[in-house]
Coordinates of C-alpha atoms in Angstrom, one line a residue:
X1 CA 65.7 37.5 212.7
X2 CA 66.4 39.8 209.8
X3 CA 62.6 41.2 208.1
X4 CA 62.5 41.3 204.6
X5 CA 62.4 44.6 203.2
X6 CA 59.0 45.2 201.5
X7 CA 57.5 47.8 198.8
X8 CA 54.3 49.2 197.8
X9 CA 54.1 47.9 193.8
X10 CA 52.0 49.7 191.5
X11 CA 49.1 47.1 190.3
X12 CA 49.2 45.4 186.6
X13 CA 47.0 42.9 185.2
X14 CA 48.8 40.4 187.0
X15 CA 48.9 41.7 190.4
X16 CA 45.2 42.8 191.3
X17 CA 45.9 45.6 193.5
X18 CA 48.3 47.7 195.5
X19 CA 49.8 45.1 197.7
X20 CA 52.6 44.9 200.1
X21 CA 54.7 42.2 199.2
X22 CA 58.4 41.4 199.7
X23 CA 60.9 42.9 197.6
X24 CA 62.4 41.0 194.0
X25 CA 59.7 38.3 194.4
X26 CA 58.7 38.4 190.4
X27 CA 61.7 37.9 188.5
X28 CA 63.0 41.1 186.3
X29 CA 62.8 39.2 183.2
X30 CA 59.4 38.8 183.1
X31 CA 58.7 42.4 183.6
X32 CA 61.4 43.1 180.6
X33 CA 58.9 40.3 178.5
X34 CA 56.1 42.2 179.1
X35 CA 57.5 45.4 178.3
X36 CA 58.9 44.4 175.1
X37 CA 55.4 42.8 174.3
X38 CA 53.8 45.9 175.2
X39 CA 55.8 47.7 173.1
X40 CA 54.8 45.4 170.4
X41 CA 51.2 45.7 170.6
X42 CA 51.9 49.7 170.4
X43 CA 53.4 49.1 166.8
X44 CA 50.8 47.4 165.7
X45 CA 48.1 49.2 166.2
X46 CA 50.0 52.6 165.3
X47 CA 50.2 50.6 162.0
X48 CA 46.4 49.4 162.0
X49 CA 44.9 52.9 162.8
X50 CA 47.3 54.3 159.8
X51 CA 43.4 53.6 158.0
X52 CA 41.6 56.4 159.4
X53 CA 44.3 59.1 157.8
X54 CA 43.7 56.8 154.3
X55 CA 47.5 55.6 154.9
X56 CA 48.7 52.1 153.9
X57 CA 50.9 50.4 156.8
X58 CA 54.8 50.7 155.9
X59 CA 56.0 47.5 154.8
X60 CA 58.8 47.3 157.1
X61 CA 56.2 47.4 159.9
X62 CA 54.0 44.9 158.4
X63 CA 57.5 42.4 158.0
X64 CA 57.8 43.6 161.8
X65 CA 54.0 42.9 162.8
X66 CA 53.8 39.6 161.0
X67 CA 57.4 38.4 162.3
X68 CA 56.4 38.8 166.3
X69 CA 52.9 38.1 165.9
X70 CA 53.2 35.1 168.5
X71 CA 54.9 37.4 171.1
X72 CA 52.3 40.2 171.6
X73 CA 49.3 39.1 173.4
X74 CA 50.3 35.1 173.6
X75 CA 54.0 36.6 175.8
X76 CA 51.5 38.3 177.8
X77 CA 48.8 35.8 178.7
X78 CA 51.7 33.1 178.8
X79 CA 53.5 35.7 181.5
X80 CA 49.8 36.1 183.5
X81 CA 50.1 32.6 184.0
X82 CA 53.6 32.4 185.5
X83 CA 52.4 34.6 188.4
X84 CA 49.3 32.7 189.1
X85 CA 50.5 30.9 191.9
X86 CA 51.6 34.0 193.7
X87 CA 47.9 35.3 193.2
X88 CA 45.9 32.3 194.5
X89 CA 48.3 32.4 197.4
X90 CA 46.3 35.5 198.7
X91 CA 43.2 33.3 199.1
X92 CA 40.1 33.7 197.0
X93 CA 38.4 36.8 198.3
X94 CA 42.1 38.8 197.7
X95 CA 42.3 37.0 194.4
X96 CA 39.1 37.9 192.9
X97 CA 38.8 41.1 194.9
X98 CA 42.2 42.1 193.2
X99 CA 41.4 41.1 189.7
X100 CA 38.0 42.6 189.6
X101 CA 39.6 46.0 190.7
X102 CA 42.6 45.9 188.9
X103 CA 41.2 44.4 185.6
X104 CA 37.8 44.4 185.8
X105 CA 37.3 48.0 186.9
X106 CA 39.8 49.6 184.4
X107 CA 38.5 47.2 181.4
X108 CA 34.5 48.6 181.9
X109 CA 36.1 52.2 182.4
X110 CA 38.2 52.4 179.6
X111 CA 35.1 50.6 177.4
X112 CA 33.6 53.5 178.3
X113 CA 35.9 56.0 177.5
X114 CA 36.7 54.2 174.3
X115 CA 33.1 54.8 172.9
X116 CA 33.2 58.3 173.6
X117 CA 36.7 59.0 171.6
X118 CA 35.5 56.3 168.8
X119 CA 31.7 57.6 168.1
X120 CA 31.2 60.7 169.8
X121 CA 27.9 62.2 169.5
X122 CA 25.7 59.0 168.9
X123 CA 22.0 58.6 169.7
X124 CA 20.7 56.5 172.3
X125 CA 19.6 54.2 169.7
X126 CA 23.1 53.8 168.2
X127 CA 24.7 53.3 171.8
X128 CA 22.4 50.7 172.9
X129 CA 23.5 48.6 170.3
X130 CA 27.4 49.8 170.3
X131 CA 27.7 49.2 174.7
X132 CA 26.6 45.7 174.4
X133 CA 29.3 45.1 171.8
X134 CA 31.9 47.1 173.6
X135 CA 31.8 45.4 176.8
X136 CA 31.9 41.6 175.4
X137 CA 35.4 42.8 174.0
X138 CA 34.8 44.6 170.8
X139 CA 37.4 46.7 171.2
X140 CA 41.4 47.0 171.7
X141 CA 40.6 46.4 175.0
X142 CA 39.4 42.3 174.8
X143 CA 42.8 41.1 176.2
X144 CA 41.4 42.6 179.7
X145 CA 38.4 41.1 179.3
X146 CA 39.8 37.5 178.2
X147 CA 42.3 37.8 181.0
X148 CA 39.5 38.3 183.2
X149 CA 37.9 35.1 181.8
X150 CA 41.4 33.4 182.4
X151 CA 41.4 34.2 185.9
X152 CA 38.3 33.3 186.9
X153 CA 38.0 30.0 185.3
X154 CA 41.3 29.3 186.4
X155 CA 39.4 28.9 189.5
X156 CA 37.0 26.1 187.9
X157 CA 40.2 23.9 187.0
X158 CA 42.5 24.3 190.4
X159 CA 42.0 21.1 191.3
X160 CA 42.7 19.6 188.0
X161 CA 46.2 18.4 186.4
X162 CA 47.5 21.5 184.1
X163 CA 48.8 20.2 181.3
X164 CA 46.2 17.7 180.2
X165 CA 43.4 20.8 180.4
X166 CA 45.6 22.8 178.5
X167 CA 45.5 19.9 175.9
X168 CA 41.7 19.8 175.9
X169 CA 41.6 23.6 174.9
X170 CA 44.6 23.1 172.5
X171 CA 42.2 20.6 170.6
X172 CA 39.0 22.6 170.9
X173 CA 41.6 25.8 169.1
X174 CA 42.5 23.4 166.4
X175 CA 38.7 22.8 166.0
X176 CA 37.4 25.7 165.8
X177 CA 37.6 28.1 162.4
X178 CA 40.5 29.9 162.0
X179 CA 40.6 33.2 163.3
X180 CA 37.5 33.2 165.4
X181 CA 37.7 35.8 168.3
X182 CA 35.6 34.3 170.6
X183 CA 36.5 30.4 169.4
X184 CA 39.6 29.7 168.9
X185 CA 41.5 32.8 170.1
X186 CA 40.5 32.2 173.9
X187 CA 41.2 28.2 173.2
X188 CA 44.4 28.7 172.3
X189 CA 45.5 31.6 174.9
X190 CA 44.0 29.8 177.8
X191 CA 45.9 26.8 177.3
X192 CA 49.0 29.1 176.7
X193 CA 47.8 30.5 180.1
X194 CA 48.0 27.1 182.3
X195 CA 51.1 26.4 180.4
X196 CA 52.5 29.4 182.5
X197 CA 50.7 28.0 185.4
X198 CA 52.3 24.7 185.1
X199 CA 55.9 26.0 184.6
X200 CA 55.3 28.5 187.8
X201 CA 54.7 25.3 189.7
X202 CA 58.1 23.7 188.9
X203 CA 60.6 27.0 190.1
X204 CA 63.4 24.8 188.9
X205 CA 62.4 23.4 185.8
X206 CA 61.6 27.1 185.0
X207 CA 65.1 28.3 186.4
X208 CA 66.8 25.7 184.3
X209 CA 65.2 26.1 181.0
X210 CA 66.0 30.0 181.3
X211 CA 69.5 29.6 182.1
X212 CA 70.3 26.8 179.5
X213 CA 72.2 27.5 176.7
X214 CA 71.1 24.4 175.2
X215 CA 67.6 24.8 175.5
X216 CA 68.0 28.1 174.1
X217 CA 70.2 27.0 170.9
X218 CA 67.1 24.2 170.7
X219 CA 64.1 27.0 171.1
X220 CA 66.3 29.1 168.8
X221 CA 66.1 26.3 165.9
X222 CA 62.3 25.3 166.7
X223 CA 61.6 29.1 166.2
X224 CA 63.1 29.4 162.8
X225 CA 61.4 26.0 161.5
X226 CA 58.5 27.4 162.8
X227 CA 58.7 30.3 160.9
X228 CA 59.5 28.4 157.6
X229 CA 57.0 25.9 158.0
X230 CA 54.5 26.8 159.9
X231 CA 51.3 29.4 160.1
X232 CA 52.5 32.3 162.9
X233 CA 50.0 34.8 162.4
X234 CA 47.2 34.0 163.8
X235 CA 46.0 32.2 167.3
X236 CA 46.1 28.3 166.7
X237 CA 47.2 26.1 168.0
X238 CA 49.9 25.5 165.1
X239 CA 51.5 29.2 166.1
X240 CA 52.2 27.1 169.7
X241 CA 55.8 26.0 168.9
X242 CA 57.1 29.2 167.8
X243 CA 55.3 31.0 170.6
X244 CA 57.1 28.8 173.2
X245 CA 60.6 28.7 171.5
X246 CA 60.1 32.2 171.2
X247 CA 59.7 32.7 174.5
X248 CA 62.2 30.9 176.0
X249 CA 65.3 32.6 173.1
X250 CA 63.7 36.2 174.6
X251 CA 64.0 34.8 178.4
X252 CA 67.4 33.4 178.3
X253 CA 68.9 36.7 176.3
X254 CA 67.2 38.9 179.1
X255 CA 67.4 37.4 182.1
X256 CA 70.9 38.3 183.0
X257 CA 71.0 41.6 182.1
X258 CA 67.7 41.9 183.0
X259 CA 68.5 44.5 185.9
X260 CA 70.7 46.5 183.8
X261 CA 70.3 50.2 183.5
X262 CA 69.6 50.3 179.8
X263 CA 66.7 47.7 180.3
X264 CA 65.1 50.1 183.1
X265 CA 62.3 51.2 180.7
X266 CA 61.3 47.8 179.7
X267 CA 60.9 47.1 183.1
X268 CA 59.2 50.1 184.2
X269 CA 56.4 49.2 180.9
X270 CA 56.3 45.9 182.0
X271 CA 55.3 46.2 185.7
X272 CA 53.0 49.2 184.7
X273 CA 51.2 46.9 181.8
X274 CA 47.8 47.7 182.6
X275 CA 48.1 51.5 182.1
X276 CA 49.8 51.4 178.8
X277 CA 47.7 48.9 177.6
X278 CA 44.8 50.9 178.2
X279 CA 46.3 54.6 176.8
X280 CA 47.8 53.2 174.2
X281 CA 44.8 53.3 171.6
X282 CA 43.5 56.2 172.5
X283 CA 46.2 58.4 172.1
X284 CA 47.1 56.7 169.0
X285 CA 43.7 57.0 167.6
X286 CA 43.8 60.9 168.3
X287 CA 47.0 61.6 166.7
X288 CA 45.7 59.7 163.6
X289 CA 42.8 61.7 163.2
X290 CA 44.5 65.2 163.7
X291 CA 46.9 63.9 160.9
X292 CA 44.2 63.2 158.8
X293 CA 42.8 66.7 159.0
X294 CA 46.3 68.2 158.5
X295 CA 46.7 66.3 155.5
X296 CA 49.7 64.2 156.7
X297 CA 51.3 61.8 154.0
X298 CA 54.4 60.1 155.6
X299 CA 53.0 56.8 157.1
X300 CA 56.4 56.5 158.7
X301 CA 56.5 59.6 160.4
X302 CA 52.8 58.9 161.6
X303 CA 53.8 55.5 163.2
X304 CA 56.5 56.5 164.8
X305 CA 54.9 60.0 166.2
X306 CA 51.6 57.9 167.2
X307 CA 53.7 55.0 168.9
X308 CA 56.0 57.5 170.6
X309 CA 53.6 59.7 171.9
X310 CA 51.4 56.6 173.3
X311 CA 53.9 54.9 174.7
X312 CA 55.3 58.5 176.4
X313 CA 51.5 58.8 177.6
X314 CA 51.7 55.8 179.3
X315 CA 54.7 56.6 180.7
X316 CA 53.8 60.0 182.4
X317 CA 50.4 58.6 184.1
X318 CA 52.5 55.5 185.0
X319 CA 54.9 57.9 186.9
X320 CA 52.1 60.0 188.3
X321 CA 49.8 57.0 189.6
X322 CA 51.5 56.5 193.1
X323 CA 51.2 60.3 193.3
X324 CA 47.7 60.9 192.5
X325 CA 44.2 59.5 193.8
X326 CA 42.8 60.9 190.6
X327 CA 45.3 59.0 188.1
X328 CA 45.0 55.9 190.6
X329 CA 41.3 55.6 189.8
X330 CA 41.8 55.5 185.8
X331 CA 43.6 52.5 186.5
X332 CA 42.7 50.5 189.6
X333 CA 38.9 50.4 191.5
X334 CA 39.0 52.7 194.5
X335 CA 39.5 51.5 197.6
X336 CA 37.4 51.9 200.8
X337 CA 39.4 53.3 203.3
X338 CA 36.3 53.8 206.2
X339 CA 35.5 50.8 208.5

């Protein structure tokens, strides 16, 4: 019988750790989602930091920001949930072993390193009330935290049907006040999150919906209504049709080029999520500052300097983590390699 080539894979936020694990079993496309919606969070916040140089956000960027709102972290949790299955399919001491190192360990790290670039040289005083906040998501670094959340309580609702849980959150989102971080925001993206679940559970619905033109041309037309009619910006429950539609228009324009040459980098972002999620901010956050001590005017020049240096960051740690024990630890709990 022929053996199925396998491949070491670096770890994301979907993957827990370094596994071996047969060769093309996620689908390109996804990775290509997730790059793109990486990408997208590394505008945005190369727009938002634009404050501490007392710069205003381009308004091209803002039109940008505001228009795929619904495909930056919602793409993301909405991907997490596609791979579940796979995940659970480890069994639960691989499954929560793997999340705990691979988003877990880099979401207290990076807290931690985060304080130190944000409010260097505070008191004791100061940081005991700052580390509390930090590490219940007060920073860029929530989503791993959230995702955490997801993962865990995914575990609490296995045995129950998908869809009608997702409902129940769907609801409590649409209760809650708008804009709430710890209300409606988890609501809403756990329920986008066993959507994914429940699509991963039915390969060929999944296949189909990709593949169809139709559905596409239909997802295409529910994403511009949504746009005219409805409120996208935020994370209710009322962004839901866009986010889906959207999702679906980006998947079926992807996945056939998917493995094409030119898309290489958006797959190489996507399957390396974690670590430019995580480098992003800083670096950003540095290069904002400097500018602001050198006096630096052109918001546009900033944003695109900031984003391209972040994302290049990522990139050059991403290359060097299969390489190096030292890089592999800024990103993935240490493993024990004794008896």
């Amino acid at each position: 019988m022929a053996t199925v080539p396998r491949t070491s894979v670096p770890p994301t936020p979907d993957d827990g750790v370094d596994v071996e694990r047969p060769a093309r079993t996620r689908a390109d496309w996804m990775d290509v989602l997730r790059g793109v919606a990486l990408i997208a969070v590394v505008l945005f916040h190369a727009g938002t930091l634009l404050r501490f140089a007392g710069l205003q956000v381009p308004e091209g960027l803002q039109s940008v920001n505001g228009a795929v709102a619904p495909f930056r972290i919602p793409l993301l949790v909405l991907l997490s949930g596609l791979l579940l299955p796979r995940s659970m399919s480890k069994g639960l001491r691989r499954y929560a072993g793997g999340k705990l190192a691979a988003i877990g360990y880099p979401f207290l790290l990076w807290t931690v390193l985060y304080g130190l670039v944000y409010w260097p040289g505070l008191g004791v005083e100061a940081l005991a009330w700052l580390v509390p906040s930090l590490l219940v998501g007060g920073s860029y670094l929530w989503y791993l935290l959230f995702l955490l959340v997801f993962y865990a309580a995914a575990l609490a609702v296995r045995r129950l049907p998908r869809l009608p849980v997702a409902a129940v959150f769907l609801l409590l989102a649409e209760l809650a006040p708008d804009g709430t971080k710890y209300l409606e925001r988890p609501a809403f993206l756990f329920a986008l999150f066993l959507g994914g679940w429940w699509l991963a559970e039915r390969p060929g619905l999944l296949r189909a919906a990709v593949r169809s033109p139709l559905a596409a041309a239909v997802a295409a037309a529910v994403l511009g209504a949504s746009y005219a009619l409805l409120d996208m910006s935020g994370y209710g429950p009322r962004a839901l049709p866009g986010t889906l539609a959207g999702a679906l228009v980006l998947a079926f324009c992807t996945h056939r080029i998917a493995r094409s040459a030119l898309l290489r980098p958006l797959r190489f972002t996507g399957r390396n999520s974690v670590v430019f999620y995580v480098v992003h901010f800083p670096v950003i956050y540095v290069l904002v500052r400097c500018a602001d001590l050198a006096a630096v005017e052109d918001a546009t020049l900033l944003v695109a300097v900031s984003a391209s240096a972040a994302l290049l960051v990522g990139a050059a740690l991403a290359l060097a983590r299969p390489r190096s024990a030292l890089v592999r630890a800024l990103f993935t709990a240490p493993r024990r390699t004794g008896p």
